[in-house]
Amino acid sequence: MNQTWQFDTIAIHDENHSHQTKPIAQPIIPAVAYAFSTSEMAALVVSGEVEGTFYGRYGNPTTSKLEEKITQLEAGEASIGLSSGMAAISSAILALVQTGEHLLVTKDIYGGTYNFLTHLAPRFGIDFDFVDCTDGEAVQSAIKDNTKALYVETPSNPLLTIVDLRKLSAIAKEASIPLIVDNTFMSPYLQNPLCLGADVVVHSATKYINGHGDVLAGFVVGSKRIIEFIRKRIAGDLGQHLNAWDAFLILRGLKTMGIRMKAHCQHAKQIAEYLMDHPLVEHVFYPGLANHPQHQLAKQQMNDMGGIVSFELKGGLKQANDFMNQLKLIIISFSLGDPETLIQHPASMTHFSIPKEERLTFGISDGLLRLSVGLEDPSDIINDLEQALNGVMEEGVGDEEKKMFSK
Ligand code: PLP
């Protein structure tokens, strides 16, 4: 692939045009098994001495094309496409941490990652601790002799906390452990953790990378050694491969990633500013707002502020439910990064499995909502938010609540 092209060009084009004809859209190659010229060649390919595709669980030509692009867009050495973001996260952790070893994890993370760490990882003897990764000293002192990796999400889900990747990578290097970063909320368009010193990047490509809400997929990007280990020893054996059909859809979605991400960011900023001024809104979490605790850091390590806005309503659970139920355009749903604006209530949806006391220590209150701002006209999104917020204000608000809602 052309090394001098810019992001959008790499995302759209395959390679320099030749005089021969070739398909512009990537072909879908669904074949499971691949033929060898000789039995000796079969042995060489299977042993890895000669590069080649041999069986669908260990690689596919359409998926390989996509992996090449993701590797380049994340500025990595190699990448592997997997069946979901959770397949990517669990594979990366299993590749780096084993029985009797310890993982250090930032304190607010996606609920599925929390589930994996609290339920499945202990069955394999993997120990972990949560640590506030905005505090470098706390991270340093939480590293144990058997700590084998540091895992962070930035911005985090759902509170949009930003951690300093340069600082954390320096701490990790000092301790000779790899830094793994979940870059889902940013996409490779807005942040490249490997360029900031991280060792491994994981993505839920279900979100912005595909961008159309019709594929579950994940990626791990890192050194050739780690990616080959995941391909052969984890994903291949567990059967977590990304199939050719889904890889094709992602290759198509990637072509518009640049313009999609720009629009997501522009719309999210407008909506965050709108929500800041509404009397029913207690707090808005958006790294692009000057009052965000890591606003300056966000400006240094991210190309823009992303499409997710979280906010807390005054009142709590009842107000959050009433508000969501009055929305007419915005869809109540789990995912994020789609063209449609989606809203979810972390306490009862994505982070439901975290016990309430623990959830509250992470800052995920009953009144917190997470909005994945879509690509619709932002004035329509704001009008919908406005009518639902005003509906909650007007409905059943007694004198006490009126006092509470007035700023
Ligand atoms: N990482 C983050 C930050 C997420 O928000 C999600 C899902 O919402 C995942 C990982 C898991 O992705 P998937 O649903 O593709 O397994």
Short mmCIF file of C-alpha atoms and ligand atoms in Angstrom, two decimals:
data_model
loop_
_atom_site.label_atom_id
_atom_site.label_comp_id
_atom_site.label_asym_id
_atom_site.label_seq_id
_atom_site.Cartn_x
_atom_site.Cartn_y
_atom_site.Cartn_z
CA MET A 1 0.00 0.00 0.00
CA ASN A 2 1.14 3.54 -0.75
CA GLN A 3 2.94 4.84 2.35
CA THR A 4 2.55 8.53 1.47
CA TRP A 5 -1.24 8.62 1.21
CA GLN A 6 -3.28 10.39 3.86
CA PHE A 7 -5.88 8.65 6.05
CA ASP A 8 -8.94 9.09 3.81
CA THR A 9 -7.05 7.93 0.73
CA ILE A 10 -5.78 4.79 2.46
CA ALA A 11 -9.29 4.09 3.74
CA ILE A 12 -10.73 4.32 0.21
CA HIS A 13 -8.05 2.97 -2.12
CA ASP A 14 -6.43 -0.40 -2.29
CA GLU A 15 -3.17 0.42 -4.08
CA ASN A 16 -1.90 2.46 -7.01
CA HIS A 17 -4.01 1.93 -10.11
CA SER A 18 -2.32 -0.26 -12.68
CA HIS A 19 -3.09 -0.54 -16.38
CA GLN A 20 -4.69 -3.91 -15.81
CA THR A 21 -8.36 -4.06 -14.94
CA LYS A 22 -9.28 -4.98 -11.38
CA PRO A 23 -12.37 -4.71 -9.21
CA ILE A 24 -12.71 -1.39 -7.39
CA ALA A 25 -14.85 -2.86 -4.62
CA GLN A 26 -13.08 -5.64 -2.71
CA PRO A 27 -14.15 -9.12 -3.80
CA ILE A 28 -15.72 -11.35 -1.15
CA ILE A 29 -13.89 -14.67 -1.00
CA PRO A 30 -15.96 -16.97 1.17
CA ALA A 31 -13.88 -20.14 0.58
CA VAL A 32 -13.09 -22.01 3.78
CA ALA A 33 -10.25 -24.18 2.48
CA TYR A 34 -7.43 -23.34 0.02
CA ALA A 35 -5.67 -25.61 -2.46
CA PHE A 36 -1.91 -26.25 -2.42
CA SER A 37 0.25 -26.94 -5.45
CA THR A 38 2.06 -29.82 -3.71
CA SER A 39 1.95 -31.65 -0.41
CA GLU A 40 5.32 -30.09 0.48
CA MET A 41 3.80 -26.63 -0.04
CA ALA A 42 0.89 -27.57 2.24
CA ALA A 43 3.37 -28.41 5.00
CA LEU A 44 5.34 -25.17 4.49
CA VAL A 45 2.20 -22.97 4.60
CA VAL A 46 0.70 -24.71 7.63
CA SER A 47 4.01 -24.48 9.53
CA GLY A 48 4.24 -20.75 8.70
CA GLU A 49 7.49 -21.04 6.73
CA VAL A 50 5.66 -19.81 3.62
CA GLU A 51 2.95 -17.19 3.95
CA GLY A 52 -0.45 -18.28 2.69
CA THR A 53 -4.11 -18.80 3.47
CA PHE A 54 -5.00 -22.40 4.24
CA TYR A 55 -8.13 -22.63 6.41
CA GLY A 56 -10.79 -20.04 7.27
CA ARG A 57 -10.26 -20.06 11.03
CA TYR A 58 -6.66 -18.88 10.54
CA GLY A 59 -7.23 -16.25 7.87
CA ASN A 60 -9.20 -15.27 4.79
CA PRO A 61 -8.13 -13.15 1.77
CA THR A 62 -10.95 -10.57 2.13
CA THR A 63 -10.30 -10.27 5.86
CA SER A 64 -6.54 -9.99 5.18
CA LYS A 65 -7.16 -6.97 2.92
CA LEU A 66 -9.07 -5.31 5.74
CA GLU A 67 -6.37 -6.23 8.28
CA GLU A 68 -3.75 -4.56 6.05
CA LYS A 69 -5.79 -1.36 6.06
CA ILE A 70 -6.44 -1.37 9.81
CA THR A 71 -2.74 -2.02 10.46
CA GLN A 72 -1.85 0.99 8.35
CA LEU A 73 -4.55 3.28 9.75
CA GLU A 74 -3.45 2.46 13.32
CA ALA A 75 0.24 2.72 12.41
CA GLY A 76 0.91 -0.81 13.69
CA GLU A 77 3.05 -3.71 12.56
CA ALA A 78 0.19 -6.21 12.16
CA SER A 79 -3.47 -6.71 13.04
CA ILE A 80 -6.08 -9.43 13.25
CA GLY A 81 -9.78 -9.09 12.55
CA LEU A 82 -12.01 -10.98 14.99
CA SER A 83 -15.68 -11.76 15.44
CA SER A 84 -16.42 -8.93 17.93
CA GLY A 85 -14.84 -6.27 20.08
CA MET A 86 -15.03 -8.64 23.04
CA ALA A 87 -13.19 -11.31 21.02
CA ALA A 88 -10.45 -8.72 20.43
CA ILE A 89 -10.29 -7.63 24.09
CA SER A 90 -10.32 -11.15 25.53
CA SER A 91 -7.74 -12.39 22.98
CA ALA A 92 -5.38 -9.50 23.67
CA ILE A 93 -5.60 -10.10 27.43
CA LEU A 94 -5.22 -13.88 27.09
CA ALA A 95 -2.20 -13.37 24.83
CA LEU A 96 -0.41 -11.23 27.41
CA VAL A 97 -1.54 -12.53 30.81
CA GLN A 98 -1.73 -16.12 32.00
CA THR A 99 -2.42 -18.20 35.11
CA GLY A 100 -0.91 -16.70 38.26
CA GLU A 101 -0.35 -13.34 36.62
CA HIS A 102 -1.93 -9.95 37.20
CA LEU A 103 -3.49 -7.26 35.00
CA LEU A 104 -3.91 -3.62 35.97
CA VAL A 105 -7.10 -2.07 34.60
CA THR A 106 -8.34 1.51 34.45
CA LYS A 107 -11.34 2.06 36.65
CA ASP A 108 -14.15 2.83 34.23
CA ILE A 109 -14.36 0.40 31.36
CA TYR A 110 -16.98 -1.12 29.08
CA GLY A 111 -19.35 -3.48 30.96
CA GLY A 112 -18.45 -6.49 28.77
CA THR A 113 -14.75 -6.07 29.61
CA TYR A 114 -15.70 -5.85 33.29
CA ASN A 115 -17.70 -9.09 32.91
CA PHE A 116 -14.82 -10.89 31.21
CA LEU A 117 -12.41 -9.80 33.96
CA THR A 118 -14.69 -10.62 36.88
CA HIS A 119 -16.23 -13.88 35.61
CA LEU A 120 -14.13 -15.64 33.00
CA ALA A 121 -10.56 -14.42 33.60
CA PRO A 122 -10.47 -15.70 37.24
CA ARG A 123 -11.37 -19.21 35.97
CA PHE A 124 -8.03 -19.10 34.12
CA GLY A 125 -6.20 -17.87 37.22
CA ILE A 126 -5.85 -14.29 35.94
CA ASP A 127 -5.88 -11.71 38.71
CA PHE A 128 -6.64 -8.01 38.17
CA ASP A 129 -7.02 -4.71 40.02
CA PHE A 130 -8.83 -1.55 39.02
CA VAL A 131 -6.83 1.63 39.37
CA ASP A 132 -7.55 5.28 38.65
CA CYS A 133 -5.38 5.72 35.56
CA THR A 134 -5.74 9.50 35.62
CA ASP A 135 -3.34 9.27 38.60
CA GLY A 136 0.12 8.18 37.43
CA GLU A 137 1.43 7.62 40.98
CA ALA A 138 -1.53 5.36 41.80
CA VAL A 139 -0.75 3.32 38.67
CA GLN A 140 2.93 3.05 39.57
CA SER A 141 2.23 1.86 43.08
CA ALA A 142 -0.43 -0.64 41.93
CA ILE A 143 2.05 -2.51 39.70
CA LYS A 144 2.92 -5.84 41.34
CA ASP A 145 5.78 -8.25 40.66
CA ASN A 146 3.44 -10.45 38.64
CA THR A 147 1.70 -7.61 36.75
CA LYS A 148 1.97 -8.43 33.05
CA ALA A 149 -0.05 -5.68 31.34
CA LEU A 150 -1.81 -2.34 31.85
CA TYR A 151 -5.24 -2.04 30.20
CA VAL A 152 -7.02 1.26 29.55
CA GLU A 153 -9.93 2.70 27.63
CA THR A 154 -9.72 6.34 26.57
CA PRO A 155 -12.13 8.08 26.39
CA SER A 156 -13.81 5.65 28.75
CA ASN A 157 -17.27 4.18 28.45
CA PRO A 158 -19.55 5.83 29.59
CA LEU A 159 -17.92 8.73 31.48
CA LEU A 160 -15.50 9.91 28.78
CA THR A 161 -12.55 10.03 31.16
CA ILE A 162 -9.30 10.64 29.28
CA VAL A 163 -6.08 9.02 30.44
CA ASP A 164 -2.65 10.28 29.44
CA LEU A 165 -1.35 7.65 27.01
CA ARG A 166 2.18 9.09 26.81
CA LYS A 167 2.51 9.12 30.58
CA LEU A 168 1.02 5.65 31.02
CA SER A 169 3.18 4.17 28.30
CA ALA A 170 6.28 5.58 30.03
CA ILE A 171 5.17 3.98 33.31
CA ALA A 172 4.45 0.68 31.54
CA LYS A 173 7.84 0.73 29.78
CA GLU A 174 9.62 1.38 33.04
CA ALA A 175 7.89 -1.70 34.48
CA SER A 176 8.54 -3.68 31.25
CA ILE A 177 4.84 -4.38 30.73
CA PRO A 178 2.76 -3.68 27.61
CA LEU A 179 0.06 -1.00 27.53
CA ILE A 180 -3.20 -2.16 25.89
CA VAL A 181 -5.63 0.56 24.75
CA ASP A 182 -9.29 0.15 23.79
CA ASN A 183 -9.56 2.80 21.05
CA THR A 184 -13.21 2.08 20.16
CA PHE A 185 -14.63 5.48 21.13
CA MET A 186 -12.11 7.31 18.97
CA SER A 187 -11.60 5.07 15.90
CA PRO A 188 -8.19 5.21 14.17
CA TYR A 189 -9.29 8.50 12.62
CA LEU A 190 -9.27 10.41 15.90
CA GLN A 191 -6.51 8.73 17.90
CA ASN A 192 -3.56 6.41 17.27
CA PRO A 193 -2.42 5.03 20.64
CA LEU A 194 0.58 3.19 19.13
CA CYS A 195 1.99 6.56 18.08
CA LEU A 196 1.65 7.70 21.69
CA GLY A 197 3.66 4.77 23.05
CA ALA A 198 1.03 2.04 23.53
CA ASP A 199 1.90 -1.54 22.56
CA VAL A 200 -1.47 -3.03 21.66
CA VAL A 201 -4.69 -1.43 20.40
CA VAL A 202 -8.08 -3.14 20.55
CA HIS A 203 -11.24 -2.05 18.77
CA SER A 204 -14.84 -2.92 18.66
CA ALA A 205 -15.18 -2.44 14.90
CA THR A 206 -18.91 -2.92 15.46
CA LYS A 207 -18.91 0.82 16.19
CA TYR A 208 -17.25 3.60 14.17
CA ILE A 209 -14.94 1.45 12.04
CA ASN A 210 -17.85 -0.25 10.29
CA GLY A 211 -20.17 2.60 11.17
CA HIS A 212 -23.47 1.23 9.95
CA GLY A 213 -24.72 -0.97 12.77
CA ASP A 214 -24.83 -4.13 10.69
CA VAL A 215 -21.64 -6.00 11.64
CA LEU A 216 -20.15 -7.34 14.88
CA ALA A 217 -16.35 -7.27 14.65
CA GLY A 218 -13.15 -6.46 16.51
CA PHE A 219 -9.45 -5.85 15.87
CA VAL A 220 -6.23 -6.26 17.76
CA VAL A 221 -3.30 -4.23 16.41
CA GLY A 222 0.27 -4.69 17.67
CA SER A 223 3.58 -6.36 16.96
CA LYS A 224 3.77 -9.22 14.44
CA ARG A 225 4.70 -11.56 17.27
CA ILE A 226 1.58 -10.84 19.35
CA ILE A 227 -0.77 -10.88 16.36
CA GLU A 228 0.61 -14.20 15.08
CA PHE A 229 0.29 -15.68 18.56
CA ILE A 230 -3.37 -14.57 18.71
CA ARG A 231 -4.03 -15.89 15.19
CA LYS A 232 -2.51 -19.30 15.79
CA ARG A 233 -2.94 -19.97 19.48
CA ILE A 234 -6.05 -18.09 20.54
CA ALA A 235 -8.44 -16.93 17.82
CA GLY A 236 -7.68 -19.88 15.54
CA ASP A 237 -8.18 -22.41 18.29
CA LEU A 238 -11.24 -20.72 19.79
CA GLY A 239 -12.77 -20.01 16.37
CA GLN A 240 -13.13 -16.23 16.74
CA HIS A 241 -12.28 -15.37 13.12
CA LEU A 242 -13.89 -12.51 11.20
CA ASN A 243 -15.68 -13.86 8.13
CA ALA A 244 -15.31 -12.55 4.56
CA TRP A 245 -18.84 -11.15 4.30
CA ASP A 246 -18.44 -9.00 7.39
CA ALA A 247 -14.92 -7.98 6.35
CA PHE A 248 -16.37 -6.77 3.04
CA LEU A 249 -18.99 -4.65 4.80
CA ILE A 250 -16.30 -3.11 7.01
CA LEU A 251 -14.09 -2.39 3.98
CA ARG A 252 -17.07 -0.55 2.49
CA GLY A 253 -17.84 1.29 5.75
CA LEU A 254 -14.18 2.33 6.11
CA LYS A 255 -14.34 4.34 2.89
CA THR A 256 -16.51 6.98 4.59
CA MET A 257 -14.90 6.85 8.02
CA GLY A 258 -13.19 10.23 7.66
CA ILE A 259 -16.30 12.19 6.72
CA ARG A 260 -18.44 10.23 9.17
CA MET A 261 -16.10 10.94 12.08
CA LYS A 262 -15.91 14.66 11.24
CA ALA A 263 -19.71 14.89 11.27
CA HIS A 264 -20.05 12.82 14.49
CA CYS A 265 -17.62 15.21 16.22
CA GLN A 266 -19.30 18.39 14.94
CA HIS A 267 -22.77 17.21 15.90
CA ALA A 268 -21.66 15.95 19.32
CA LYS A 269 -20.08 19.30 20.18
CA GLN A 270 -23.27 21.17 19.33
CA ILE A 271 -25.34 18.77 21.38
CA ALA A 272 -23.01 18.87 24.39
CA GLU A 273 -23.21 22.68 24.36
CA TYR A 274 -26.99 22.56 24.09
CA LEU A 275 -27.30 20.12 27.01
CA MET A 276 -25.00 22.25 29.21
CA ASP A 277 -27.59 25.02 29.18
CA HIS A 278 -30.67 22.94 29.95
CA PRO A 279 -32.00 23.30 33.53
CA LEU A 280 -32.85 19.59 33.81
CA VAL A 281 -29.26 18.57 33.07
CA GLU A 282 -27.01 18.23 36.11
CA HIS A 283 -23.76 17.52 34.29
CA VAL A 284 -22.48 16.95 30.76
CA PHE A 285 -19.47 14.69 30.12
CA TYR A 286 -17.77 15.60 26.85
CA PRO A 287 -14.00 16.03 26.38
CA GLY A 288 -14.60 18.94 24.01
CA LEU A 289 -16.13 21.09 26.77
CA ALA A 290 -13.75 23.43 28.56
CA ASN A 291 -15.04 22.16 31.94
CA HIS A 292 -14.05 18.55 31.21
CA PRO A 293 -11.27 17.67 33.71
CA GLN A 294 -8.96 16.41 30.94
CA HIS A 295 -9.93 18.91 28.23
CA GLN A 296 -6.32 20.05 27.65
CA LEU A 297 -5.02 16.49 27.53
CA ALA A 298 -7.81 15.57 25.09
CA LYS A 299 -6.66 18.39 22.80
CA GLN A 300 -3.09 17.05 22.92
CA GLN A 301 -3.68 13.37 22.27
CA MET A 302 -6.90 13.26 20.21
CA ASN A 303 -7.48 14.70 16.74
CA ASP A 304 -11.03 15.67 17.73
CA MET A 305 -13.41 15.00 20.60
CA GLY A 306 -15.55 12.13 19.32
CA GLY A 307 -19.24 11.49 18.93
CA ILE A 308 -20.26 10.33 22.42
CA VAL A 309 -21.85 12.68 24.94
CA SER A 310 -22.89 11.44 28.37
CA PHE A 311 -25.06 13.49 30.70
CA GLU A 312 -26.69 13.24 34.08
CA LEU A 313 -30.27 14.34 34.61
CA LYS A 314 -31.37 15.99 37.82
CA GLY A 315 -33.59 13.65 39.78
CA GLY A 316 -32.25 10.20 38.84
CA LEU A 317 -33.78 7.01 37.55
CA LYS A 318 -37.40 8.17 37.15
CA GLN A 319 -36.39 11.28 35.23
CA ALA A 320 -33.96 9.28 33.07
CA ASN A 321 -36.68 6.75 32.18
CA ASP A 322 -39.33 9.44 31.55
CA PHE A 323 -36.92 11.33 29.34
CA MET A 324 -35.90 8.31 27.23
CA ASN A 325 -39.55 7.27 26.83
CA GLN A 326 -40.47 10.67 25.38
CA LEU A 327 -37.82 10.66 22.65
CA LYS A 328 -39.27 10.42 19.15
CA LEU A 329 -36.21 10.42 16.85
CA ILE A 330 -33.40 9.22 19.09
CA ILE A 331 -33.44 5.43 19.48
CA ILE A 332 -33.06 3.62 22.81
CA SER A 333 -30.38 1.05 22.04
CA PHE A 334 -27.08 -0.46 23.14
CA SER A 335 -24.60 0.27 20.43
CA LEU A 336 -22.76 3.41 19.33
CA GLY A 337 -21.05 4.84 16.27
CA ASP A 338 -24.05 4.31 13.95
CA PRO A 339 -25.62 6.90 11.60
CA GLU A 340 -28.66 6.94 13.92
CA THR A 341 -28.46 8.79 17.24
CA LEU A 342 -28.70 6.16 19.97
CA ILE A 343 -29.27 6.61 23.68
CA GLN A 344 -28.78 4.18 26.52
CA HIS A 345 -28.99 4.11 30.31
CA PRO A 346 -25.67 2.57 31.47
CA ALA A 347 -26.92 1.62 34.97
CA SER A 348 -29.63 -0.65 33.53
CA MET A 349 -28.11 -1.49 30.14
CA THR A 350 -24.38 -1.62 29.26
CA HIS A 351 -23.16 -1.57 32.87
CA PHE A 352 -26.07 -3.48 34.42
CA SER A 353 -23.91 -6.37 35.61
CA ILE A 354 -21.68 -4.16 37.78
CA PRO A 355 -22.98 -4.26 41.39
CA LYS A 356 -24.64 -0.94 42.29
CA GLU A 357 -22.12 0.14 44.96
CA GLU A 358 -19.20 -0.54 42.67
CA ARG A 359 -20.97 1.14 39.75
CA LEU A 360 -21.49 4.26 41.86
CA THR A 361 -17.81 4.36 42.82
CA PHE A 362 -17.06 4.40 39.05
CA GLY A 363 -19.40 7.44 38.82
CA ILE A 364 -22.16 5.65 36.89
CA SER A 365 -25.22 7.07 38.62
CA ASP A 366 -28.90 6.17 38.05
CA GLY A 367 -29.49 9.44 36.21
CA LEU A 368 -26.60 9.00 33.76
CA LEU A 369 -27.39 8.65 30.05
CA ARG A 370 -25.02 7.98 27.14
CA LEU A 371 -25.81 9.47 23.78
CA SER A 372 -24.11 8.25 20.61
CA VAL A 373 -24.62 11.27 18.42
CA GLY A 374 -25.49 10.25 14.88
CA LEU A 375 -25.29 11.75 11.43
CA GLU A 376 -28.81 13.19 11.24
CA ASP A 377 -29.22 16.96 10.95
CA PRO A 378 -28.12 18.18 14.41
CA SER A 379 -31.10 20.56 14.66
CA ASP A 380 -33.43 17.54 14.52
CA ILE A 381 -31.46 15.80 17.28
CA ILE A 382 -31.58 18.93 19.44
CA ASN A 383 -35.32 19.40 18.83
CA ASP A 384 -35.95 15.85 19.95
CA LEU A 385 -33.84 16.27 23.10
CA GLU A 386 -35.61 19.57 23.82
CA GLN A 387 -39.14 18.22 23.53
CA ALA A 388 -38.30 15.22 25.76
CA LEU A 389 -36.45 17.31 28.39
CA ASN A 390 -39.26 19.84 28.48
CA GLY A 391 -41.79 17.01 28.68
CA VAL A 392 -40.08 15.70 31.83
CA MET A 393 -39.95 19.22 33.29
CA GLU A 394 -43.65 19.76 32.74
CA GLU A 395 -44.90 16.33 33.73
CA GLY A 396 -45.37 15.57 37.38
CA VAL A 397 -42.82 18.03 38.64
CA GLY A 398 -43.93 19.10 42.11
CA ASP A 399 -42.77 22.26 43.92
CA GLU A 400 -39.83 20.44 45.50
CA GLU A 401 -38.69 19.06 42.14
CA LYS A 402 -39.18 22.45 40.47
CA LYS A 403 -36.77 23.91 43.03
CA MET A 404 -34.32 21.10 42.27
CA PHE A 405 -34.51 21.63 38.51
CA SER A 406 -34.00 25.41 38.61
CA LYS A 407 -30.32 26.21 38.14
N1 PLP B 1 -15.16 -1.67 23.87
C1 PLP B 1 -16.03 -0.65 24.01
C2 PLP B 1 -15.50 0.68 24.46
C3 PLP B 1 -17.38 -0.82 23.76
O1 PLP B 1 -18.22 0.21 23.93
C4 PLP B 1 -17.84 -2.10 23.35
C5 PLP B 1 -19.26 -2.34 23.08
O2 PLP B 1 -20.11 -1.48 23.27
C6 PLP B 1 -16.92 -3.14 23.22
C7 PLP B 1 -15.58 -2.88 23.46
C8 PLP B 1 -17.35 -4.52 22.81
O3 PLP B 1 -17.62 -4.58 21.45
P1 PLP B 1 -18.47 -5.71 20.73
O4 PLP B 1 -19.89 -5.48 21.08
O5 PLP B 1 -18.15 -5.54 19.29
O6 PLP B 1 -18.01 -7.03 21.27
#
